[in-house]
CSV table of C-alpha atoms and ligand atoms in Angstrom, one decimal:
chain,number,residue,atom,x,y,z
A,1022,UNK,CA,-16.1,-25.3,17.0
A,1023,UNK,CA,-13.6,-22.4,17.0
A,1024,UNK,CA,-12.4,-21.0,20.3
A,1025,UNK,CA,-12.6,-17.5,18.7
A,1026,UNK,CA,-15.7,-15.6,19.9
A,1027,UNK,CA,-14.6,-12.0,19.7
A,1028,UNK,CA,-12.2,-10.2,17.3
A,1029,UNK,CA,-10.7,-6.8,17.2
A,1030,UNK,CA,-10.0,-5.0,13.9
A,1031,UNK,CA,-7.6,-2.1,13.4
A,1032,UNK,CA,-5.8,-0.2,10.6
A,1033,UNK,CA,-2.2,0.9,11.1
A,1034,UNK,CA,0.7,2.6,9.3
A,1035,UNK,CA,0.2,4.8,6.3
A,1036,UNK,CA,-3.5,4.8,5.3
A,1037,UNK,CA,-4.6,3.7,1.9
A,1038,UNK,CA,-7.8,4.0,0.0
A,1039,UNK,CA,-9.8,0.7,0.3
A,1040,UNK,CA,-9.2,0.4,4.0
A,1041,UNK,CA,-12.8,1.3,4.7
A,1042,UNK,CA,-14.4,-1.4,2.4
A,1043,UNK,CA,-11.9,-3.8,4.0
A,1044,UNK,CA,-13.1,-3.0,7.5
A,1045,UNK,CA,-16.7,-3.4,6.2
A,1046,UNK,CA,-16.0,-6.8,4.9
A,1047,UNK,CA,-14.1,-7.9,8.0
A,1048,UNK,CA,-16.9,-6.7,10.3
A,1049,UNK,CA,-19.8,-8.1,8.4
A,1050,UNK,CA,-18.2,-11.4,7.6
A,1051,UNK,CA,-17.4,-11.8,11.3
A,1052,UNK,CA,-20.9,-10.9,12.4
A,1053,UNK,CA,-22.4,-13.3,9.8
A,1054,UNK,CA,-20.3,-16.1,11.3
A,1055,UNK,CA,-21.6,-15.3,14.8
A,1056,UNK,CA,-18.5,-13.4,16.2
A,1057,UNK,CA,-18.5,-10.2,18.2
A,1058,UNK,CA,-16.4,-7.4,16.8
A,1059,UNK,CA,-14.7,-4.4,18.3
A,1060,UNK,CA,-13.0,-1.6,16.4
A,1061,UNK,CA,-9.7,-0.4,17.7
A,1062,UNK,CA,-9.0,3.3,16.8
A,1063,UNK,CA,-5.6,4.8,15.8
A,1064,UNK,CA,-4.0,1.4,15.1
A,1065,UNK,CA,-1.8,-0.1,17.8
A,1066,UNK,CA,-1.9,3.2,19.8
A,1067,UNK,CA,-5.6,2.4,20.4
A,1068,UNK,CA,-4.8,-1.1,21.5
A,1069,UNK,CA,-2.3,0.3,24.1
A,1070,UNK,CA,-4.5,3.2,25.2
A,1071,UNK,CA,-7.9,1.5,25.1
A,1072,UNK,CA,-9.6,3.3,22.2
A,1073,UNK,CA,-11.8,0.3,21.7
A,1074,UNK,CA,-15.5,0.3,20.7
A,1075,UNK,CA,-18.0,-2.4,19.8
A,1076,UNK,CA,-19.0,-2.5,16.1
A,1077,UNK,CA,-22.1,-3.8,14.4
A,1078,UNK,CA,-23.4,-4.0,10.8
A,1079,UNK,CA,-24.4,-0.3,10.9
A,1080,UNK,CA,-21.0,0.8,12.1
A,1081,UNK,CA,-19.7,0.1,8.6
A,1082,UNK,CA,-22.7,1.3,6.7
A,1083,UNK,CA,-22.1,3.9,4.0
A,1084,UNK,CA,-18.3,3.6,3.9
A,1085,UNK,CA,-17.7,1.4,0.9
A,1086,UNK,CA,-16.9,4.4,-1.3
A,1087,UNK,CA,-14.9,6.4,1.2
A,1088,UNK,CA,-11.1,6.9,1.2
A,1089,UNK,CA,-9.2,7.0,4.5
A,1090,UNK,CA,-10.1,4.8,7.4
A,1091,UNK,CA,-13.0,5.2,9.8
A,1092,UNK,CA,-10.8,3.5,12.5
A,1093,UNK,CA,-8.0,6.1,11.8
A,1094,UNK,CA,-4.4,5.1,11.6
A,1095,UNK,CA,-1.1,5.9,13.2
A,1096,UNK,CA,2.5,4.7,13.3
A,1097,UNK,CA,3.1,3.7,16.9
A,1098,UNK,CA,6.8,3.0,17.7
A,1099,UNK,CA,5.9,2.5,21.4
A,1100,UNK,CA,4.0,-0.6,20.5
A,1101,UNK,CA,7.2,-2.6,19.7
A,1102,UNK,CA,8.7,-1.8,23.2
A,1103,UNK,CA,8.0,-4.4,25.9
A,1104,UNK,CA,5.9,-2.0,27.9
A,1105,UNK,CA,3.7,-1.1,24.9
A,1106,UNK,CA,3.1,-4.7,24.0
A,1107,UNK,CA,2.2,-5.4,27.7
A,1108,UNK,CA,-0.4,-2.5,27.7
A,1109,UNK,CA,-1.9,-3.9,24.5
A,1110,UNK,CA,-2.1,-7.4,25.9
A,1111,UNK,CA,-3.9,-6.1,29.0
A,1112,UNK,CA,-6.5,-4.4,26.9
A,1113,UNK,CA,-7.0,-7.6,24.9
A,1114,UNK,CA,-7.8,-9.4,28.1
A,1115,UNK,CA,-9.9,-6.6,29.5
A,1116,UNK,CA,-12.2,-6.7,26.4
A,1117,UNK,CA,-12.0,-10.5,26.0
A,1118,UNK,CA,-10.7,-10.1,22.5
A,1119,UNK,CA,-9.6,-13.5,21.3
A,1120,UNK,CA,-7.9,-12.5,18.0
A,1121,UNK,CA,-6.8,-9.4,16.0
A,1122,UNK,CA,-7.3,-8.6,12.4
A,1123,UNK,CA,-4.7,-6.0,11.3
A,1124,UNK,CA,-4.9,-4.1,8.1
A,1125,UNK,CA,-1.6,-2.4,7.1
A,1126,UNK,CA,1.8,-2.7,5.6
A,1127,UNK,CA,5.1,-4.2,6.7
A,1128,UNK,CA,5.4,-2.1,9.8
A,1129,UNK,CA,2.0,-3.3,10.9
A,1130,UNK,CA,3.0,-6.9,10.2
A,1131,UNK,CA,6.2,-6.5,12.2
A,1132,UNK,CA,4.1,-5.3,15.2
A,1133,UNK,CA,1.7,-8.2,14.8
A,1134,UNK,CA,4.5,-10.7,14.7
A,1135,UNK,CA,6.0,-9.4,17.9
A,1136,UNK,CA,2.7,-9.3,19.6
A,1137,UNK,CA,1.6,-12.8,18.5
A,1138,UNK,CA,5.0,-14.3,19.3
A,1139,UNK,CA,5.3,-12.8,22.8
A,1140,UNK,CA,1.6,-12.9,23.9
A,1141,UNK,CA,0.3,-15.8,21.8
A,1142,UNK,CA,-2.8,-13.9,20.6
A,1143,UNK,CA,-3.9,-15.1,17.1
A,1144,UNK,CA,-3.4,-12.4,14.5
A,1145,UNK,CA,-4.5,-12.3,10.9
A,1146,UNK,CA,-3.0,-9.7,8.5
A,1147,UNK,CA,-4.6,-8.1,5.5
A,1148,UNK,CA,-2.2,-6.2,3.2
A,1149,UNK,CA,-3.1,-2.5,3.2
A,1150,UNK,CA,-0.5,-0.2,1.6
A,1151,UNK,CA,-0.3,1.8,-1.6
A,1152,UNK,CA,3.2,0.5,-2.1
A,1153,UNK,CA,2.3,-3.1,-3.0
A,1154,UNK,CA,5.5,-4.3,-1.4
A,1155,UNK,CA,4.3,-7.1,0.8
A,1156,UNK,CA,5.7,-10.6,0.2
A,1157,UNK,CA,3.3,-13.4,-0.5
A,1158,UNK,CA,0.8,-11.3,-2.4
A,1159,UNK,CA,0.8,-9.5,-5.7
A,1160,UNK,CA,-1.9,-7.1,-4.5
A,1161,UNK,CA,-2.2,-4.8,-1.5
A,1162,UNK,CA,-5.2,-2.7,-0.6
A,1163,UNK,CA,-4.8,0.9,-1.8
A,1164,UNK,CA,-2.5,0.1,-4.7
A,1165,UNK,CA,-5.0,0.3,-7.6
A,1166,UNK,CA,-6.5,3.5,-6.4
A,1167,UNK,CA,-3.0,5.1,-6.0
A,1168,UNK,CA,-2.0,4.1,-9.5
A,1169,UNK,CA,-5.3,5.5,-10.9
A,1170,UNK,CA,-4.9,8.8,-8.9
A,1171,UNK,CA,-1.3,9.1,-10.3
A,1172,UNK,CA,-2.4,8.2,-13.8
A,1173,UNK,CA,-5.1,10.9,-13.9
A,1174,UNK,CA,-2.6,13.5,-12.6
A,1175,UNK,CA,0.0,12.5,-15.2
A,1176,UNK,CA,-2.6,12.7,-18.0
A,1177,UNK,CA,-3.3,16.3,-17.0
A,1178,UNK,CA,0.4,17.1,-16.8
A,1179,UNK,CA,0.9,15.7,-20.3
A,1180,UNK,CA,-1.6,18.3,-21.6
A,1181,UNK,CA,0.4,21.2,-20.3
A,1182,UNK,CA,3.8,19.5,-21.0
A,1183,UNK,CA,2.8,19.2,-24.7
A,1184,UNK,CA,1.5,22.8,-24.9
A,1185,UNK,CA,4.8,24.1,-23.7
A,1186,UNK,CA,7.2,21.5,-25.2
A,1187,UNK,CA,8.5,20.7,-21.7
A,1188,UNK,CA,9.8,17.6,-19.9
A,1189,UNK,CA,7.9,16.8,-16.7
A,1190,UNK,CA,9.4,14.8,-13.9
A,1191,UNK,CA,6.7,13.3,-11.7
A,1192,UNK,CA,7.7,11.9,-8.3
A,1193,UNK,CA,5.4,9.2,-7.0
A,1194,UNK,CA,5.3,7.5,-3.6
A,1195,UNK,CA,7.3,4.4,-2.7
A,1196,UNK,CA,10.2,4.9,-0.3
A,1197,UNK,CA,11.4,1.3,-0.9
A,1198,UNK,CA,9.3,0.2,-3.8
A,1199,UNK,CA,8.8,1.1,-7.4
A,1200,UNK,CA,5.6,-0.6,-8.2
A,1201,UNK,CA,3.5,2.5,-8.4
A,1202,UNK,CA,6.1,4.2,-10.6
A,1203,UNK,CA,6.3,1.1,-12.9
A,1204,UNK,CA,2.6,0.6,-13.5
A,1205,UNK,CA,1.6,4.3,-13.7
A,1206,UNK,CA,4.6,4.8,-16.1
A,1207,UNK,CA,3.2,2.1,-18.4
A,1208,UNK,CA,-0.4,3.3,-18.0
A,1209,UNK,CA,0.4,6.9,-18.7
A,1210,UNK,CA,2.9,6.3,-21.5
A,1211,UNK,CA,5.9,7.8,-19.6
A,1212,UNK,CA,9.2,7.9,-21.4
A,1213,UNK,CA,11.0,6.3,-18.5
A,1214,UNK,CA,10.7,5.3,-14.9
A,1215,UNK,CA,13.3,5.4,-12.2
A,1216,UNK,CA,12.8,2.9,-9.4
A,1217,UNK,CA,14.8,1.6,-6.4
A,1218,UNK,CA,14.7,-2.0,-7.6
A,1219,UNK,CA,16.9,-1.3,-10.7
A,1220,UNK,CA,20.0,0.8,-11.1
A,1221,UNK,CA,19.4,4.3,-12.5
A,1222,UNK,CA,21.8,5.4,-15.2
A,1223,UNK,CA,21.0,9.0,-15.9
A,1224,UNK,CA,23.0,9.1,-19.1
A,1225,UNK,CA,20.5,6.5,-20.6
A,1226,UNK,CA,17.6,8.7,-19.5
A,1227,UNK,CA,19.2,11.7,-21.2
A,1228,UNK,CA,19.9,9.8,-24.4
A,1229,UNK,CA,16.3,8.6,-24.5
A,1230,UNK,CA,15.0,12.2,-24.1
A,1231,UNK,CA,17.3,13.6,-26.7
A,1232,UNK,CA,16.3,10.8,-29.2
A,1233,UNK,CA,12.7,11.6,-28.6
A,1234,UNK,CA,13.2,15.3,-29.2
A,1235,UNK,CA,15.0,14.6,-32.4
A,1236,UNK,CA,12.1,12.5,-33.8
A,1237,UNK,CA,9.7,15.3,-32.9
A,1238,UNK,CA,8.3,14.5,-29.5
A,1239,UNK,CA,6.5,17.5,-28.1
A,1240,UNK,CA,6.8,16.5,-24.4
A,1241,UNK,CA,8.2,13.8,-22.2
A,1242,UNK,CA,7.3,12.4,-18.8
A,1243,UNK,CA,9.8,10.7,-16.5
A,1244,UNK,CA,8.3,9.0,-13.4
A,1245,UNK,CA,10.5,8.6,-10.4
A,1246,UNK,CA,9.8,6.7,-7.3
A,1247,UNK,CA,10.6,8.8,-4.2
A,1248,UNK,CA,13.0,6.0,-3.0
A,1249,UNK,CA,15.1,5.8,-6.2
A,1250,UNK,CA,18.8,6.0,-5.5
A,1251,UNK,CA,19.1,9.1,-7.6
A,1252,UNK,CA,17.4,10.9,-4.7
A,1253,UNK,CA,13.9,11.6,-6.0
A,1254,UNK,CA,12.2,14.2,-8.2
A,1255,UNK,CA,14.2,17.3,-7.3
A,1256,UNK,CA,17.5,15.7,-8.1
A,1257,UNK,CA,16.1,14.0,-11.3
A,1258,UNK,CA,14.7,17.3,-12.6
A,1259,UNK,CA,17.9,19.2,-11.9
A,1260,UNK,CA,20.0,16.6,-13.7
A,1261,UNK,CA,17.8,16.4,-16.7
A,1262,UNK,CA,17.6,20.2,-17.2
A,1263,UNK,CA,21.3,20.6,-16.5
A,1264,UNK,CA,22.4,17.9,-18.9
A,1265,UNK,CA,19.9,18.5,-21.8
A,1266,UNK,CA,19.0,22.1,-21.5
A,1267,UNK,CA,15.3,21.1,-21.9
A,1268,UNK,CA,12.8,23.2,-20.0
A,1269,UNK,CA,11.9,20.8,-17.1
A,1270,UNK,CA,9.3,21.0,-14.4
A,1271,UNK,CA,8.7,18.8,-11.4
A,1272,UNK,CA,5.5,17.6,-9.8
A,1273,UNK,CA,5.5,15.7,-6.5
A,1274,UNK,CA,2.3,13.8,-6.2
A,1275,UNK,CA,2.9,12.9,-2.5
A,1276,UNK,CA,0.0,12.0,-0.2
A,1277,UNK,CA,-2.7,12.6,-2.7
A,1278,UNK,CA,-2.0,9.1,-3.9
A,1279,UNK,CA,-3.2,7.7,-0.6
A,1280,UNK,CA,-6.6,9.4,-0.8
A,1281,UNK,CA,-9.8,9.3,-2.9
A,1282,UNK,CA,-12.7,7.0,-3.4
A,1283,UNK,CA,-11.5,3.4,-3.9
A,1284,UNK,CA,-11.7,2.0,-7.4
A,1285,UNK,CA,-13.9,-0.9,-8.3
A,1286,UNK,CA,-11.0,-3.3,-8.2
A,1287,UNK,CA,-10.0,-2.0,-4.8
A,1288,UNK,CA,-13.5,-2.6,-3.4
A,1289,UNK,CA,-13.6,-6.1,-4.8
A,1290,UNK,CA,-10.2,-7.0,-3.3
A,1291,UNK,CA,-11.2,-5.4,0.0
A,1292,UNK,CA,-14.4,-7.5,0.1
A,1293,UNK,CA,-12.4,-10.7,-0.8
A,1294,UNK,CA,-9.6,-10.1,1.6
A,1295,UNK,CA,-11.9,-9.3,4.6
A,1296,UNK,CA,-14.0,-12.4,3.8
A,1297,UNK,CA,-11.1,-14.8,3.5
A,1298,UNK,CA,-9.3,-13.4,6.6
A,1299,UNK,CA,-12.2,-14.2,8.9
A,1300,UNK,CA,-12.8,-17.6,7.3
A,1301,UNK,CA,-9.1,-18.4,7.7
A,1302,UNK,CA,-9.2,-17.5,11.4
A,1303,UNK,CA,-12.3,-19.6,12.0
A,1304,UNK,CA,-10.7,-22.5,10.0
A,1305,UNK,CA,-7.9,-22.5,12.6
A,1306,UNK,CA,-5.2,-20.5,10.7
A,1307,UNK,CA,-3.0,-18.4,13.0
A,1308,UNK,CA,-0.5,-15.6,12.5
A,1309,UNK,CA,-0.8,-15.5,8.7
A,1310,UNK,CA,-1.4,-12.7,6.2
A,1311,UNK,CA,-4.0,-13.2,3.5
A,1312,UNK,CA,-3.2,-12.3,-0.1
A,1313,UNK,CA,-3.5,-13.2,-3.7
A,1314,UNK,CA,-0.8,-14.5,-6.0
A,1315,UNK,CA,-1.4,-15.0,-9.7
A,1316,UNK,CA,-5.1,-15.3,-9.1
A,1317,UNK,CA,-5.0,-17.8,-6.1
A,1318,UNK,CA,-5.6,-16.7,-2.5
A,1319,UNK,CA,-2.6,-17.1,-0.3
A,1320,UNK,CA,-2.0,-17.5,3.5
A,1321,UNK,CA,1.6,-16.5,4.2
A,1322,UNK,CA,3.0,-16.8,7.7
A,1323,UNK,CA,3.5,-13.2,8.9
A,1324,UNK,CA,7.1,-14.0,9.7
A,1325,UNK,CA,7.6,-14.6,5.9
A,1326,UNK,CA,5.3,-11.7,4.8
A,1327,UNK,CA,7.6,-9.2,6.5
A,1328,UNK,CA,10.6,-10.4,4.5
A,1329,UNK,CA,11.2,-8.3,1.3
A,1330,UNK,CA,11.0,-10.1,-2.0
A,1331,UNK,CA,11.0,-7.7,-4.9
A,1332,UNK,CA,8.5,-8.8,-7.5
A,1333,UNK,CA,9.0,-6.3,-10.3
A,1334,UNK,CA,8.2,-8.1,-13.6
A,1335,UNK,CA,11.1,-8.0,-16.1
A,1336,UNK,CA,8.5,-8.1,-18.9
A,1337,UNK,CA,7.0,-4.9,-17.7
A,1338,UNK,CA,10.4,-3.2,-17.7
A,1339,UNK,CA,11.1,-4.5,-21.2
A,1340,UNK,CA,7.7,-3.4,-22.5
A,1341,UNK,CA,8.1,0.1,-21.1
A,1342,UNK,CA,11.4,0.5,-22.9
A,1343,UNK,CA,9.9,-0.9,-26.2
A,1344,UNK,CA,6.9,1.5,-26.0
A,1345,UNK,CA,8.9,4.6,-25.3
A,1346,UNK,CA,11.3,4.6,-28.3
B,194,F6P,O1,4.0,3.2,3.0
B,194,F6P,C1,3.1,4.0,2.4
B,194,F6P,C2,3.7,5.4,2.1
B,194,F6P,O2,2.7,6.2,1.5
B,194,F6P,C3,5.0,5.4,1.3
B,194,F6P,O3,4.8,5.3,-0.1
B,194,F6P,C4,5.6,6.7,1.7
B,194,F6P,O4,7.0,6.7,1.5
B,194,F6P,C5,5.3,6.8,3.1
B,194,F6P,O5,4.1,6.0,3.3
B,194,F6P,C6,5.0,8.2,3.7
B,194,F6P,O6,4.8,8.1,5.0
B,194,F6P,P1,4.2,9.3,5.9
B,194,F6P,O7,2.8,9.4,5.6
B,194,F6P,O8,4.5,8.8,7.3
B,194,F6P,O9,4.9,10.5,5.5
């Protein structure tokens, strides 16, 4: 018999599409296993300031296809201060919450780690970030939708780029990670991608663009992650236009990549992660983050999940180069 009778669920940090179906899966799996569930609004802020409400099966009805998060989200720097953690612990006791399920990225996990270490409340993490930059999992909730949103935008940009014979620089999100840039670059047939995980040599980009023009390419697309060391889209577009003389335009996709209805893959992963998170908790696992790695479910200590391990596939970099000759 598990000692866990009541759980709290929250979403924290940058929102991502797929958080809603994840909440749905957490709540309904927990109810089906006889647990009580409360929803905590505005992430850790809600835990500190008591924005806590009971949830039932109907609380999560009709949200499987909705972007955003019905529990809202926030970045809450106060939570990592001793006073913030103490307020949160008081509310855990006041509501008799035995364990927390947190859905978010590395900042969310760092908060969870401090909280569980100092106050000994069990915490289970579910990776929710468009950046796909959490260790111990090769998928994070929101990533697939973000890549699809960016791909659809780039397809449209290619139409106008070709009509006008222009080069387009498209900046995608990823302050510290180039996964969105890499996969959307491959999926949309971009000429090149610039990402923080690999050194950017602008002369190579210029040469590639000039070679393409010589062989008759009507347009070109360069995808740059916002965190690339070159500085981002503005700097990239200026350098390209300055060094090639090609008419160049810049589009920054920004926060639109975080919104929209979750893709089918997203909803499936949301359902799976919510289900295995609750079962892990009831099986006695503590302070771990669920995930998936090469098709197998993973249970990574949160202390390890917050450590950065870049997982860019060399093969993907090589194939992008091969396909953009
Ligand atoms: O971590 C998710 C993310 O969307 C990053 O890709 C981006 O750099 C950052 O959040 C933007 O944060 P904010 O919404 O606080 O501006």
